[in-house]
Coordinates of C-alpha atoms and ligand atoms in Angstrom, one line a residue:
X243 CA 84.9 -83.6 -77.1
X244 CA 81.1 -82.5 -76.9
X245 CA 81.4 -82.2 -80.8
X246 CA 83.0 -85.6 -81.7
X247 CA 80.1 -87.2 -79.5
X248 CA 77.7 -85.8 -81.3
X249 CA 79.1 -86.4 -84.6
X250 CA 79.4 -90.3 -83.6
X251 CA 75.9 -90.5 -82.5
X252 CA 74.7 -89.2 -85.4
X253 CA 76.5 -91.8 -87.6
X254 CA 75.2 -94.1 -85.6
X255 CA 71.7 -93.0 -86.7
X256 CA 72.9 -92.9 -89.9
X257 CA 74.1 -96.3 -89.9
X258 CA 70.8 -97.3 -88.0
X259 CA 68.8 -95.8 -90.5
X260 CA 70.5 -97.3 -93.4
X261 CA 70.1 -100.4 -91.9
X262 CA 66.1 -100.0 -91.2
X263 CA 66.4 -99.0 -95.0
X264 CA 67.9 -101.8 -96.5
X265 CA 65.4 -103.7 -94.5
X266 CA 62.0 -102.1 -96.2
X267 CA 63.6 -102.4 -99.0
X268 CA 64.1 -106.0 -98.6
X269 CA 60.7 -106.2 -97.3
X270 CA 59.3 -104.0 -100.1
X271 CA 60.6 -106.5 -102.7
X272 CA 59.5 -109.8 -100.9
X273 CA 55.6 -108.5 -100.7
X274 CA 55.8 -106.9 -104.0
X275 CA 57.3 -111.0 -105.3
X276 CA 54.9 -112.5 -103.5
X277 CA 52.0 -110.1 -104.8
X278 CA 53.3 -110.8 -108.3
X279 CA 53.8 -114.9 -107.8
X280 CA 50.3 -114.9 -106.2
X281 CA 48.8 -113.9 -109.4
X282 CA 51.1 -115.8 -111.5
X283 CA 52.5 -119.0 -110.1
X284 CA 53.2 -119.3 -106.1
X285 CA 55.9 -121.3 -106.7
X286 CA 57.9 -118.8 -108.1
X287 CA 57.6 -116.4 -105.5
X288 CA 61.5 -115.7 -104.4
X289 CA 61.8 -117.1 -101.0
X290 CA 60.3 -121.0 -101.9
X291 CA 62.1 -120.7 -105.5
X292 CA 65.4 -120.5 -103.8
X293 CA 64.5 -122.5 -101.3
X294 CA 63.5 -125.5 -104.0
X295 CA 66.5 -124.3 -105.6
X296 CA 68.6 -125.2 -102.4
X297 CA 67.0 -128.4 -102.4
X298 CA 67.3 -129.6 -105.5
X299 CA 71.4 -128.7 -105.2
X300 CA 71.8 -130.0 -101.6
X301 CA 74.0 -133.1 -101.9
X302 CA 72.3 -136.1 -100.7
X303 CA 73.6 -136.5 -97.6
X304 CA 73.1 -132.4 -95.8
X305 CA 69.2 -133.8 -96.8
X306 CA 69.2 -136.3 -95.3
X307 CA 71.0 -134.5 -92.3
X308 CA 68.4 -132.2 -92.4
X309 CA 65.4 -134.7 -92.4
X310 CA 67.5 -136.0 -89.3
X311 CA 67.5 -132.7 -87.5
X312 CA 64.2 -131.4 -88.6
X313 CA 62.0 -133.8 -89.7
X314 CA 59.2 -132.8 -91.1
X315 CA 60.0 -128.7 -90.0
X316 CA 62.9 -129.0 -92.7
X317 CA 60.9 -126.8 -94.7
X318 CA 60.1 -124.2 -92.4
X319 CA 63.6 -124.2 -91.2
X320 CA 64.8 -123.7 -94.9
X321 CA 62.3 -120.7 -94.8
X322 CA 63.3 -119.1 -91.8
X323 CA 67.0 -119.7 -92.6
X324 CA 66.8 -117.8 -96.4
X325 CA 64.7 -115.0 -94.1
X326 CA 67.5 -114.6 -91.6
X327 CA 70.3 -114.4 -94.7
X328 CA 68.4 -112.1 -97.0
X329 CA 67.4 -109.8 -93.5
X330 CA 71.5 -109.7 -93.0
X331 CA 72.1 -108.9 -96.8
X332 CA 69.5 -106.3 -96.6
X333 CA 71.7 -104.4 -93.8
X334 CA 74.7 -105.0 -95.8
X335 CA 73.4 -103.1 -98.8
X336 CA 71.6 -100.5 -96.5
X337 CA 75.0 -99.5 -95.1
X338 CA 76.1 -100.0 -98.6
X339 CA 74.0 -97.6 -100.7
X340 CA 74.4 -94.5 -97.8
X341 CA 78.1 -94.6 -99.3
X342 CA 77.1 -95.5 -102.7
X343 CA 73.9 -95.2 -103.1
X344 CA 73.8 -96.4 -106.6
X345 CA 75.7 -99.8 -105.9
X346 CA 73.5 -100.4 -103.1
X347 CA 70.5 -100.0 -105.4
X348 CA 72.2 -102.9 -107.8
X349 CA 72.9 -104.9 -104.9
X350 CA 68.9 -105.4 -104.3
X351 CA 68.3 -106.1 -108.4
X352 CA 71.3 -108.7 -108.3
X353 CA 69.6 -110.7 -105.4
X354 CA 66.3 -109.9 -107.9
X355 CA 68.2 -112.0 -110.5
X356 CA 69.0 -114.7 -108.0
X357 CA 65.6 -115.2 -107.4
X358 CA 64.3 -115.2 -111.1
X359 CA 67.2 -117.5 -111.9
X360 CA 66.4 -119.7 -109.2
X361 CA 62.5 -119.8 -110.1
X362 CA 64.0 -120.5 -113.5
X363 CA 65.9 -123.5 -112.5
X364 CA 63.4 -125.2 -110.8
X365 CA 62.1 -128.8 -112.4
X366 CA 58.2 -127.3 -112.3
X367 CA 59.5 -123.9 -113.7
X368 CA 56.8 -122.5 -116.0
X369 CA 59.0 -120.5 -118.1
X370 CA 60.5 -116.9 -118.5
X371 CA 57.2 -115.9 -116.3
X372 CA 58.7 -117.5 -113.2
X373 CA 61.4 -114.9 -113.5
X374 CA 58.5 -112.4 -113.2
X375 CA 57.8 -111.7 -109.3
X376 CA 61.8 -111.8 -108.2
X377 CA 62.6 -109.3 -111.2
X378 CA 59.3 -106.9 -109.8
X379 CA 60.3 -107.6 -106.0
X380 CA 64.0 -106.3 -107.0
X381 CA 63.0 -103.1 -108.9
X382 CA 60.4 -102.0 -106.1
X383 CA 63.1 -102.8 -103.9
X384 CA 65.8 -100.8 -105.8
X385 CA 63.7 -98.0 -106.1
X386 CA 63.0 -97.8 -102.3
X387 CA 66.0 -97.8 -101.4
X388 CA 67.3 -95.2 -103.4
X389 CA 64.6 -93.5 -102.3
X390 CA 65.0 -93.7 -98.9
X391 CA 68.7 -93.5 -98.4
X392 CA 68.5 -90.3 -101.1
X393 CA 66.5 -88.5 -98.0
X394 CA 68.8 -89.8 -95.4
X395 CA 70.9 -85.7 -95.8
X396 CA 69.9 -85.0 -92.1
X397 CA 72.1 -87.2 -90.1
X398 CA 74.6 -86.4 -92.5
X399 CA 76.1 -87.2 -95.6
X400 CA 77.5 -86.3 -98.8
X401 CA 75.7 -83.8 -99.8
X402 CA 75.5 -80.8 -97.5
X403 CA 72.2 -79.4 -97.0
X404 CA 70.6 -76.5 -95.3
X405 CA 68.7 -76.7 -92.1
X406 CA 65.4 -76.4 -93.9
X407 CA 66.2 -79.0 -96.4
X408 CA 67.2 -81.0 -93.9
X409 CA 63.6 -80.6 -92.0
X410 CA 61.5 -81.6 -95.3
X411 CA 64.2 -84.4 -96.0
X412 CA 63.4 -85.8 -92.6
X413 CA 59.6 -85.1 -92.4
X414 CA 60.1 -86.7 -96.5
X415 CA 62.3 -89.8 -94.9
X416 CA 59.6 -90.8 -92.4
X417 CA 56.7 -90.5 -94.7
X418 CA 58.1 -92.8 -97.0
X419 CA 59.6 -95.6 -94.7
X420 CA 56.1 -95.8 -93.2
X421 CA 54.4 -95.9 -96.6
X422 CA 56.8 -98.4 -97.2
X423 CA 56.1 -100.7 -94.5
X424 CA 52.2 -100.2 -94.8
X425 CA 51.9 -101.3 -98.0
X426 CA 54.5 -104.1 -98.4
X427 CA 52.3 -105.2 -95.5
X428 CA 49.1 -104.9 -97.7
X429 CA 50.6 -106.6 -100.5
X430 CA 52.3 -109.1 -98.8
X431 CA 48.8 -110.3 -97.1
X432 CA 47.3 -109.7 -100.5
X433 CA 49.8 -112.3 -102.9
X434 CA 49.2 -114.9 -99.9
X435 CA 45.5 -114.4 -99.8
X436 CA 45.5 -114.8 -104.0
X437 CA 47.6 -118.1 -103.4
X438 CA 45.6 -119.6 -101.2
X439 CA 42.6 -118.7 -103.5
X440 CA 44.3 -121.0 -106.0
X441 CA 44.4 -123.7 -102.9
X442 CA 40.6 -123.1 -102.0
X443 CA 39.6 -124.7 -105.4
X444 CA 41.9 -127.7 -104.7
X445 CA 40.1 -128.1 -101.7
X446 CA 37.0 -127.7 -102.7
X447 CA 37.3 -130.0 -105.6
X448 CA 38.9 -132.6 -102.7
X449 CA 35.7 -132.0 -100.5
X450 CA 33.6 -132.7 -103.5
X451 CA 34.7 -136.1 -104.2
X452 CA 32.6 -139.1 -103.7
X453 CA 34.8 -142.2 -103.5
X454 CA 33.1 -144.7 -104.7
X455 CA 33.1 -148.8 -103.1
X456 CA 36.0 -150.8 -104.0
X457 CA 35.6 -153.4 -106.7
X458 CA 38.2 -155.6 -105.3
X459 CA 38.0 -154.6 -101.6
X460 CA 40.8 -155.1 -98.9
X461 CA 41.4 -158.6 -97.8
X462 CA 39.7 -158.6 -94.0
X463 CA 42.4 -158.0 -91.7
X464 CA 43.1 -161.4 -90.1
X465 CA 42.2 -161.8 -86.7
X466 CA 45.1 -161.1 -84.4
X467 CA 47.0 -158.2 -87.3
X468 CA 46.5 -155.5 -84.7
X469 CA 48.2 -156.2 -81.3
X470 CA 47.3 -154.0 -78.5
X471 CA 50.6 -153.1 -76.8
X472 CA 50.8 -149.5 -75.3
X473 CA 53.6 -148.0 -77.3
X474 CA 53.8 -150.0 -80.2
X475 CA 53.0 -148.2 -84.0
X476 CA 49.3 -148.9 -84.9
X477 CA 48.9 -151.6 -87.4
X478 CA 46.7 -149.0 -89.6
X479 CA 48.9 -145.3 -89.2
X480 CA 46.4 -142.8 -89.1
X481 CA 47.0 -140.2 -91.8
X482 CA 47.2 -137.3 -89.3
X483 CA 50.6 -139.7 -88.6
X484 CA 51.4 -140.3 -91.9
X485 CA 55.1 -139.5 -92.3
X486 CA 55.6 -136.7 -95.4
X487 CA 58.7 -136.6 -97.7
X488 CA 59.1 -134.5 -100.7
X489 CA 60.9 -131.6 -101.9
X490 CA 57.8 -129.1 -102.1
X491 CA 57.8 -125.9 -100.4
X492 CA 54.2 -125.4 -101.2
X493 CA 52.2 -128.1 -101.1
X494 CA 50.6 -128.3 -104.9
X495 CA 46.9 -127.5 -105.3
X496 CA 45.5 -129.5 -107.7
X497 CA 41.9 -128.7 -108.6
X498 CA 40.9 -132.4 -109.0
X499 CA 38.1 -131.2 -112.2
X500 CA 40.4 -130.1 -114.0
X501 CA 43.2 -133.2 -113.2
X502 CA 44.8 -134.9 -116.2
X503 CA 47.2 -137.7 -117.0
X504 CA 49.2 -138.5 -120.0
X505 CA 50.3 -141.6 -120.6
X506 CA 52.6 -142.3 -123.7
X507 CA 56.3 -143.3 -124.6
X508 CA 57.7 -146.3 -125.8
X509 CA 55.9 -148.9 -127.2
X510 CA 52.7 -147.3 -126.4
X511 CA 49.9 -148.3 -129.1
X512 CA 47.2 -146.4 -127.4
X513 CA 48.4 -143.2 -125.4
X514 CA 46.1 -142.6 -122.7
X515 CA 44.5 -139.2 -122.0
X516 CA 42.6 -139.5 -118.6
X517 CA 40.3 -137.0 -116.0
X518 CA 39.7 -138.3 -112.4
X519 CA 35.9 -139.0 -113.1
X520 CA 37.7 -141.3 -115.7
X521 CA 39.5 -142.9 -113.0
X522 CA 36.7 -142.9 -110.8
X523 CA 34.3 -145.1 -113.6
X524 CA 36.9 -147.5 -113.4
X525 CA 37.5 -150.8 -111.1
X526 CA 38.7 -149.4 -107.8
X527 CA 40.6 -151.9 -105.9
X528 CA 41.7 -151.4 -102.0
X529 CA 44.9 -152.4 -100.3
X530 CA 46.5 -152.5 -97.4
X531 CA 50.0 -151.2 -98.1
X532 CA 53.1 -150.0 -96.2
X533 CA 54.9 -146.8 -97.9
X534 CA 58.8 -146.3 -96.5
X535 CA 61.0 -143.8 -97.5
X536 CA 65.1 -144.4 -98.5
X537 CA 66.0 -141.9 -96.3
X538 CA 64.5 -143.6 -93.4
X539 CA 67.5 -144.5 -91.1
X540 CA 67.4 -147.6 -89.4
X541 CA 65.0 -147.7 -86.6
X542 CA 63.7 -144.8 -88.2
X543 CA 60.4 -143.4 -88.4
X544 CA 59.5 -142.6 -92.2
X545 CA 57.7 -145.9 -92.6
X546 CA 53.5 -145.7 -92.6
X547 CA 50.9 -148.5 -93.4
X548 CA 47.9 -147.3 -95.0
X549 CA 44.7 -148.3 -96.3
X550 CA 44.6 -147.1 -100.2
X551 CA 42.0 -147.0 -103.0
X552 CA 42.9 -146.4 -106.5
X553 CA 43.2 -148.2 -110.3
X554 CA 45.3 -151.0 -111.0
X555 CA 48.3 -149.6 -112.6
X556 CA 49.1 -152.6 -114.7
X557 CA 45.3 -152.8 -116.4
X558 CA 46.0 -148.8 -117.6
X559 CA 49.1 -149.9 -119.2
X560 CA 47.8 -152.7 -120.8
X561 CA 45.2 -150.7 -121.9
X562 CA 47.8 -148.5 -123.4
X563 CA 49.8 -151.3 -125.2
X564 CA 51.9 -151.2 -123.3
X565 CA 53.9 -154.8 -122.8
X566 CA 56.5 -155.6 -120.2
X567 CA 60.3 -156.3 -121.2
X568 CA 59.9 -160.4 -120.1
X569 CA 57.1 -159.9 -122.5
X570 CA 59.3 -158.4 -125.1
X571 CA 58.1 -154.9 -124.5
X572 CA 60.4 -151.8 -125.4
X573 CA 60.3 -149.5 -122.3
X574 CA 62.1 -151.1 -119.1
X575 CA 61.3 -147.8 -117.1
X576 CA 58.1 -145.8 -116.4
X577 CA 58.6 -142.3 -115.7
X578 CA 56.1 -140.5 -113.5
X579 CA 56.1 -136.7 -113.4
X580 CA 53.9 -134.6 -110.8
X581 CA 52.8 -131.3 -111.4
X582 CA 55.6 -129.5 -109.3
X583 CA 58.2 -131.3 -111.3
X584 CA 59.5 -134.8 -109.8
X585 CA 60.1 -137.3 -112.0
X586 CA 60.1 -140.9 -110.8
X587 CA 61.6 -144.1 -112.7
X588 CA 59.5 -147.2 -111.7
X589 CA 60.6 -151.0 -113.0
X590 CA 58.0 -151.5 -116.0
X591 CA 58.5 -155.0 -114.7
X592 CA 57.5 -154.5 -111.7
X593 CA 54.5 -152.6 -111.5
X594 CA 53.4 -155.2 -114.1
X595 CA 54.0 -158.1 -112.0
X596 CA 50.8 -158.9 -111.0
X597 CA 51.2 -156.9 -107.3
X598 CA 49.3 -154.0 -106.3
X599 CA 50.9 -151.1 -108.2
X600 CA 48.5 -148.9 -107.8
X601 CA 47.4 -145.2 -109.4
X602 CA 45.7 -144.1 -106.0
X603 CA 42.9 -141.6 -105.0
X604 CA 41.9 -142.6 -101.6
X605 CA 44.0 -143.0 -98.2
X606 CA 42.4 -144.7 -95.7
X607 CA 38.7 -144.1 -96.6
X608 CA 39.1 -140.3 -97.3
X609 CA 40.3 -138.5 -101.0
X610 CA 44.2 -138.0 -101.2
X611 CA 45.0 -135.3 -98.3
X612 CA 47.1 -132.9 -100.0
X613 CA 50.0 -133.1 -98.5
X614 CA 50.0 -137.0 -99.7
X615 CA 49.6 -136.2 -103.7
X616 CA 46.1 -135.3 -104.1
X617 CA 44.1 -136.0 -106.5
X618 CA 46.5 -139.0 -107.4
X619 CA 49.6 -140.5 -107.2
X620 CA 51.2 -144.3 -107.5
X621 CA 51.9 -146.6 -104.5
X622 CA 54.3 -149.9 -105.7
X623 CA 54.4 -152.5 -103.0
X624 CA 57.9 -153.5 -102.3
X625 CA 60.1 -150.4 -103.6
X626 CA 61.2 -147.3 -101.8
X627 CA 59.2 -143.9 -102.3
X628 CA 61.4 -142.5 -104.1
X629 CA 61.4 -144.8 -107.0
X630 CA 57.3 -145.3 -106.8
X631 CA 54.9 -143.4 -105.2
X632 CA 55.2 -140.3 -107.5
X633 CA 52.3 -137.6 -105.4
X634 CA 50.4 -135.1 -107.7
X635 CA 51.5 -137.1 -110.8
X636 CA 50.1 -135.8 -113.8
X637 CA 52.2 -137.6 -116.6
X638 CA 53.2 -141.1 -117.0
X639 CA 56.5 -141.7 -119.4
X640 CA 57.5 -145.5 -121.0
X641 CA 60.9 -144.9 -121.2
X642 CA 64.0 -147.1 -120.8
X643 CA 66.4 -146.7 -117.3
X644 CA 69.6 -145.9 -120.5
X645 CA 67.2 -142.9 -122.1
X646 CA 66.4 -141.2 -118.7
X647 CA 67.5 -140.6 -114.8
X648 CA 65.3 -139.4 -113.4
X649 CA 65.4 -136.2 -109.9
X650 CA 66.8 -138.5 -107.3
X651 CA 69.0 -140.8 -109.5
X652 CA 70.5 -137.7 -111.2
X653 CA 71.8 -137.2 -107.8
X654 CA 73.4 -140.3 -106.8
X655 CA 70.6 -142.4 -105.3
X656 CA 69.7 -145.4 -107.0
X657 CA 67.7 -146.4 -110.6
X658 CA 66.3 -149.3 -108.7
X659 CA 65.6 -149.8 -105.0
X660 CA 63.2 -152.4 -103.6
X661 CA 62.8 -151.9 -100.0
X662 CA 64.9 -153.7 -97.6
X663 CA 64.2 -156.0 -94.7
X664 CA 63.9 -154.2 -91.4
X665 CA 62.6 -154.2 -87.6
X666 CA 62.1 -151.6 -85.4
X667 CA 61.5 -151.7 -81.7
X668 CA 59.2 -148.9 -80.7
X669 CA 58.8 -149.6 -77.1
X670 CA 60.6 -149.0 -74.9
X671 CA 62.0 -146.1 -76.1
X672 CA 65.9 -145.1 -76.3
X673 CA 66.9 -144.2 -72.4
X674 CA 63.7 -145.1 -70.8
X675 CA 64.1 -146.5 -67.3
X676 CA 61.1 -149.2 -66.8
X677 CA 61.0 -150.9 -63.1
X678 CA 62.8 -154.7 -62.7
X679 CA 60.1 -157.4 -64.0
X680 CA 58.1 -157.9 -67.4
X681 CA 58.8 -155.6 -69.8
X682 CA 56.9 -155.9 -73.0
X683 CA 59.3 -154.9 -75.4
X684 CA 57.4 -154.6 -79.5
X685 CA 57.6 -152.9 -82.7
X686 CA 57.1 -153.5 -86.2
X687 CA 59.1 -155.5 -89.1
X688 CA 58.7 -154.8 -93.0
X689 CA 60.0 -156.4 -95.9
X690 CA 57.0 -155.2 -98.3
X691 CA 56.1 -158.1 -101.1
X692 CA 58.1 -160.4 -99.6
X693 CA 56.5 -160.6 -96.1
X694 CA 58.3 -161.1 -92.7
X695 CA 58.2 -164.8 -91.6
X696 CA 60.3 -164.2 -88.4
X697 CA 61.8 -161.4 -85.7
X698 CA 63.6 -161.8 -82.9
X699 CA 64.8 -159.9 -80.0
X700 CA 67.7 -160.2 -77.9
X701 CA 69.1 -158.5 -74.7
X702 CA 73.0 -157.3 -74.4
X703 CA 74.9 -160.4 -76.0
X704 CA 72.9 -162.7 -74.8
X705 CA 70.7 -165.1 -77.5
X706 CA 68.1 -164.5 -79.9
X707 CA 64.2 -165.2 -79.0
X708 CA 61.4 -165.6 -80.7
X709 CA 59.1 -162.9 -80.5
X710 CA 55.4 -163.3 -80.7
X711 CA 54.3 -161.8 -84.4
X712 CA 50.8 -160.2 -84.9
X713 CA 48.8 -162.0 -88.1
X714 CA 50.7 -161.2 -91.6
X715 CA 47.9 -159.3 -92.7
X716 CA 49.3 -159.5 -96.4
X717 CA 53.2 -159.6 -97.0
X718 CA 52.5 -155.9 -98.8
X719 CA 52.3 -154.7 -95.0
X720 CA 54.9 -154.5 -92.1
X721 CA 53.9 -156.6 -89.1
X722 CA 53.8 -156.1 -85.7
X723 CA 55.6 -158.5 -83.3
X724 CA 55.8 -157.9 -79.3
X725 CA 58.3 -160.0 -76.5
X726 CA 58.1 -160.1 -72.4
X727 CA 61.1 -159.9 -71.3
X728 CA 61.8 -160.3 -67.3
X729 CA 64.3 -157.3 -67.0
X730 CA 67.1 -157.5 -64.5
X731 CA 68.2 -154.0 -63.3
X732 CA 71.1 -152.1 -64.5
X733 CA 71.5 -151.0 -68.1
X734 CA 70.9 -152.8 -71.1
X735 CA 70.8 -153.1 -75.1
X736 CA 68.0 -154.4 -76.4
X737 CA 68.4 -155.5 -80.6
X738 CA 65.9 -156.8 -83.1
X739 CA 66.1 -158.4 -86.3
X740 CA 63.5 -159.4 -89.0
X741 CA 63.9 -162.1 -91.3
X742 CA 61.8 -162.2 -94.7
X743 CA 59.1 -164.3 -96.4
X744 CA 62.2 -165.7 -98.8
X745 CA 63.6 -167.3 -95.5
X746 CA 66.3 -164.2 -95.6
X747 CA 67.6 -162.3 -92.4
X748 CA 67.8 -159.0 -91.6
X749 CA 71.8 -158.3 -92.2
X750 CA 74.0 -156.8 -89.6
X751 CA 76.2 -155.0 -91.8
X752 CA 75.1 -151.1 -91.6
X753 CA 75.1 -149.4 -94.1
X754 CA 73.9 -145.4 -95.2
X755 CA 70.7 -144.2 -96.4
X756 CA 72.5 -143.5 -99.6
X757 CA 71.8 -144.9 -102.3
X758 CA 69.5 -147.6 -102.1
X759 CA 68.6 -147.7 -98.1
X760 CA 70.2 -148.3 -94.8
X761 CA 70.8 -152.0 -93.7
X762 CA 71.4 -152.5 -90.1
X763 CA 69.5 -153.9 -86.5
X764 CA 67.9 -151.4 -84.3
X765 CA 69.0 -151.2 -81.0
X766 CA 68.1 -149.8 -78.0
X767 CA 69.7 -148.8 -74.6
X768 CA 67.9 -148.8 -72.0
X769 CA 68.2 -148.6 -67.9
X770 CA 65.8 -151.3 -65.3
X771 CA 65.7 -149.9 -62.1
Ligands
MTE74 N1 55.8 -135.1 -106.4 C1 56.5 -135.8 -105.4 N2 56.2 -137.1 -105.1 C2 56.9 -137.7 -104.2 C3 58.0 -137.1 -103.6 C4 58.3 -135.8 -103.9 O1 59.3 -135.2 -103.4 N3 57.5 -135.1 -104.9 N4 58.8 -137.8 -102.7 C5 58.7 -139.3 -102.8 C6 59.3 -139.9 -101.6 S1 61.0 -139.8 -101.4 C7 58.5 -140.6 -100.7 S2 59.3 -141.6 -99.5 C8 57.1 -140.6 -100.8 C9 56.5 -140.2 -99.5 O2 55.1 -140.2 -99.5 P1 54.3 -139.5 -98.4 O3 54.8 -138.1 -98.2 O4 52.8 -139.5 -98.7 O5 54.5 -140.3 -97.1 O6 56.6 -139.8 -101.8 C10 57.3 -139.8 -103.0 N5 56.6 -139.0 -104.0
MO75 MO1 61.5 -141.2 -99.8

């Protein structure tokens, strides 16, 4: 009896340390990637290249699931999740390689060829040096784990040792799992601390800039554009608020001095060749625009209103020869391409209209944050994110909507999506339980370019009223609208709709995010006591 408990035990330290093995090696080859991808690229580190991976192959919907469930912590909650699988896997191959030792040590370069191919596949992918840190990750990780699992003869094994063999092998084990953890630790800190060195510059450059006075200022806000109601979305969202949507794990780091954009393709007579001084020299014009993403679900908060700065789109192009198709021009779609890869197809037409298409550098009153596309990127009045407001953009394409799809319309979203009418009730919020009397019940309406001429509120089934609308500060922007309501008590639904500057109203008829936006009226239920 005495001897089979033993014996169990001691598998079970086996199997334990097999398992912490696996794990330094797993960790081993993570700080060793990220050493290598801080030196190279740090977008090809292993964890964010399958992570971007994932995203790019996530169907439509699980995205927008996970916008849903996450918000703006998808990201980190992609992170944490390929964490949690690869920790798992690294047990499995711990457990693995104390049987076959040599299999396990494969196991850790297959996952190595995972993360190389998955750096590989990425739309920003730098070439075969992407493949780089994941391939370096997996052989330190091989090698430690055959290393470690090699010196694992004390609590048994294959090979049958003496007990002074066994001693060193132990003394030999220890050394080495704790030189292992030490210095993936060091290297781990050290590829972060070279990546951000690459974001320091960006942000230096970004602290740098001098924006200079608008040319063509903002019209003045009308008196009466901001209403004061507690609980109601600010007329101007303040970027801190700003919502964020975009499929980059690491936020790029542009250093803005060394910033350039292309612009060529069809029926271009002058390509274009620019730096952000040249930008800067240029007529700077300043609009109040609201941004809204497709994704945004009715009621939904990825909507913002900003104040931006930045070139006139359509003057560049002109500049460039560039000719719209009513004008007989060749290219019917320009492509805009950011440094980490998106590509976004814009109506030539459109951002040639004579609206306020702009190639922007300043969000209200400060440089591009970041996270929002800094040094530039293009904001369309009137169309969707997704098929506009390309952040970080480096390259601009003329190209025609048959010759190219571009990220999102490769997977199933729309070529063209102008943004649809919609109202949102911000206060009061879904189950709140205000006290019988007035209620002021307010939110905001959009239909971007076309304005919102009307929105109306009404409780249960009962009719539709008027609500009181804040000053159309310019039909680029949503507007705010509020309604007293003297609440009975018990529970109640209360619904909004907007109707546009074309004299159209908000349908009823819901529809999905996917592929050109969600149509439908808010509503919310609520409880007077
Ligand atoms: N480079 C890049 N630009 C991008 C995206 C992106 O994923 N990558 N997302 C687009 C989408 S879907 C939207 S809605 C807007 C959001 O801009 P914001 O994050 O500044 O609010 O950026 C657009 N520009
Ligand atoms: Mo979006």
């Amino acid at each position: 009896m005495t001897c089979v408990r033993i014996l169990s035990t001691r598998q079970l330290t086996r199997s334990a340390l097999g398992a912490l093995s696996g794990l330094l090696a797993a960790g081993a080859a993570l700080a060793a990637a990220e050493l290598a991808a801080g030196a190279l690229r740090p977008q090809a580190g292993p964890v964010v290249a399958v992570g971007g991976a994932a995203i790019d192959r996530t169907p439509a919907a699980v995205k927008d699931w996970a916008i849903r469930a996450f918000g703006t912590n998808d990201k980190l909650v992609l992170q944490l999740g390929i964490l949690v699988v690869l920790g798992l896997l690294a047990v499995g191959l711990g457990q693995l390689a104390l049987r076959h030792r040599r299999t396990g040590a494969a196991g850790v370069l297959a996952f190595g060829v995972v993360g190389a191919t998955a750096a590989l596949s990425r739309p920003d992918s730098a070439g075969v040096l992407d493949a780089l840190p994941s391939l370096a990750g997996a052989l330190v990780g091989a090698a430690l784990l055959w290393i470690l699992v090699g010196r694992l003869t004390w609590v048994g094994g294959p090979v049958a040792e003496s007990e002074s063999a066994s001693v060193r092998d132990r003394r030999r084990f220890l050394l080495a799992a704790a030189s292992a953890a030490a210095s993936s630790a060091t290297a781990g800190a050290l590829g972060r601390a070279l990546a951000s060195s690459a974001g320091d510059q960006a942000v230096a450059s970004r602290a740098a800039v001098r924006l200079p006075l608008p040319g063509s200022p903002a019209r003045p806000l009308p008196r009466g554009a901001a209403l004061r109601v507690p609980g109601i979305s600010p007329f101007v969202t303040p970027t801190a608020d700003f919502y964020r949507v975009d499929t980059a794990l690491v936020v790029p780091a542009i250093d803005a001095t060394r910033w350039r954009l292309r612009v060529h393709g069809r029926g271009v007579t002058r390509p274009l060749d620019l730096g952000f001084q040249d930008l800067l020299r240029r007529e700077l014009v300043e609009r109040d625009i609201t941004l809204t993403c497709v994704s945004n679900e009715v009621g939904g908060p990825y909507a913002g209103n900003a104040r931006w700065l930045g070139v006139r789109l359509a003057d560049l192009l002109r500049e460039a020869g560039v000719r719209p198709p009513s004008q007989g021009g060749p290219a019917d779609q320009l492509v805009s391409r950011s440094v980490d890869g998106m590509t976004i197809g814009t109506p030539v037409e459109e951002v040639m209209d004579g609206r306020d298409a702009l190639l922007a550098v300043g969000m209200n009153g400060e440089p591009l944050p970041l996270e929002h596309g800094f040094p530039v990127r293009m904001v369309v009045p009137g169309l969707y994110g997704y098929v506009s407001a390309c952040k970080w953009i480096e390259d601009l394409e003329l190209t025609t909507f048959d010759a190219y799809d571009p990220y999102w319309v490769k997977r199933k979203w729309a070529r063209r999506a102008p943004i649809k009418t919609q109202s949102r009730i911000d206060t009061p919020k879904p189950f709140a339980r205000p006290a019988a009397g007035t209620v002021v019940v307010a939110g905001v309406a959009w239909a971007q370019h076309r304005g919102i001429e009307r929105v109306e509120m009404r409780v249960d089934d009962g009719p539709w009223r008027d609500a009181d609308l804040a000053s159309q500060a310019t039909t680029d922007t949503w507007r705010q609208w509020s309604l007293s309501w003297e609440a009975a008590p018990g529970p109640h639904t209360l619904t909004t709709r907007a109707t546009d500057g074309t004299g159209a109203v908000q349908t009823a008829l819901r529809a999905r995010t996917i592929p050109d936006g969600a149509t439908g009226r808010h509503s919310v239920v609520i409880t007077v006591d």
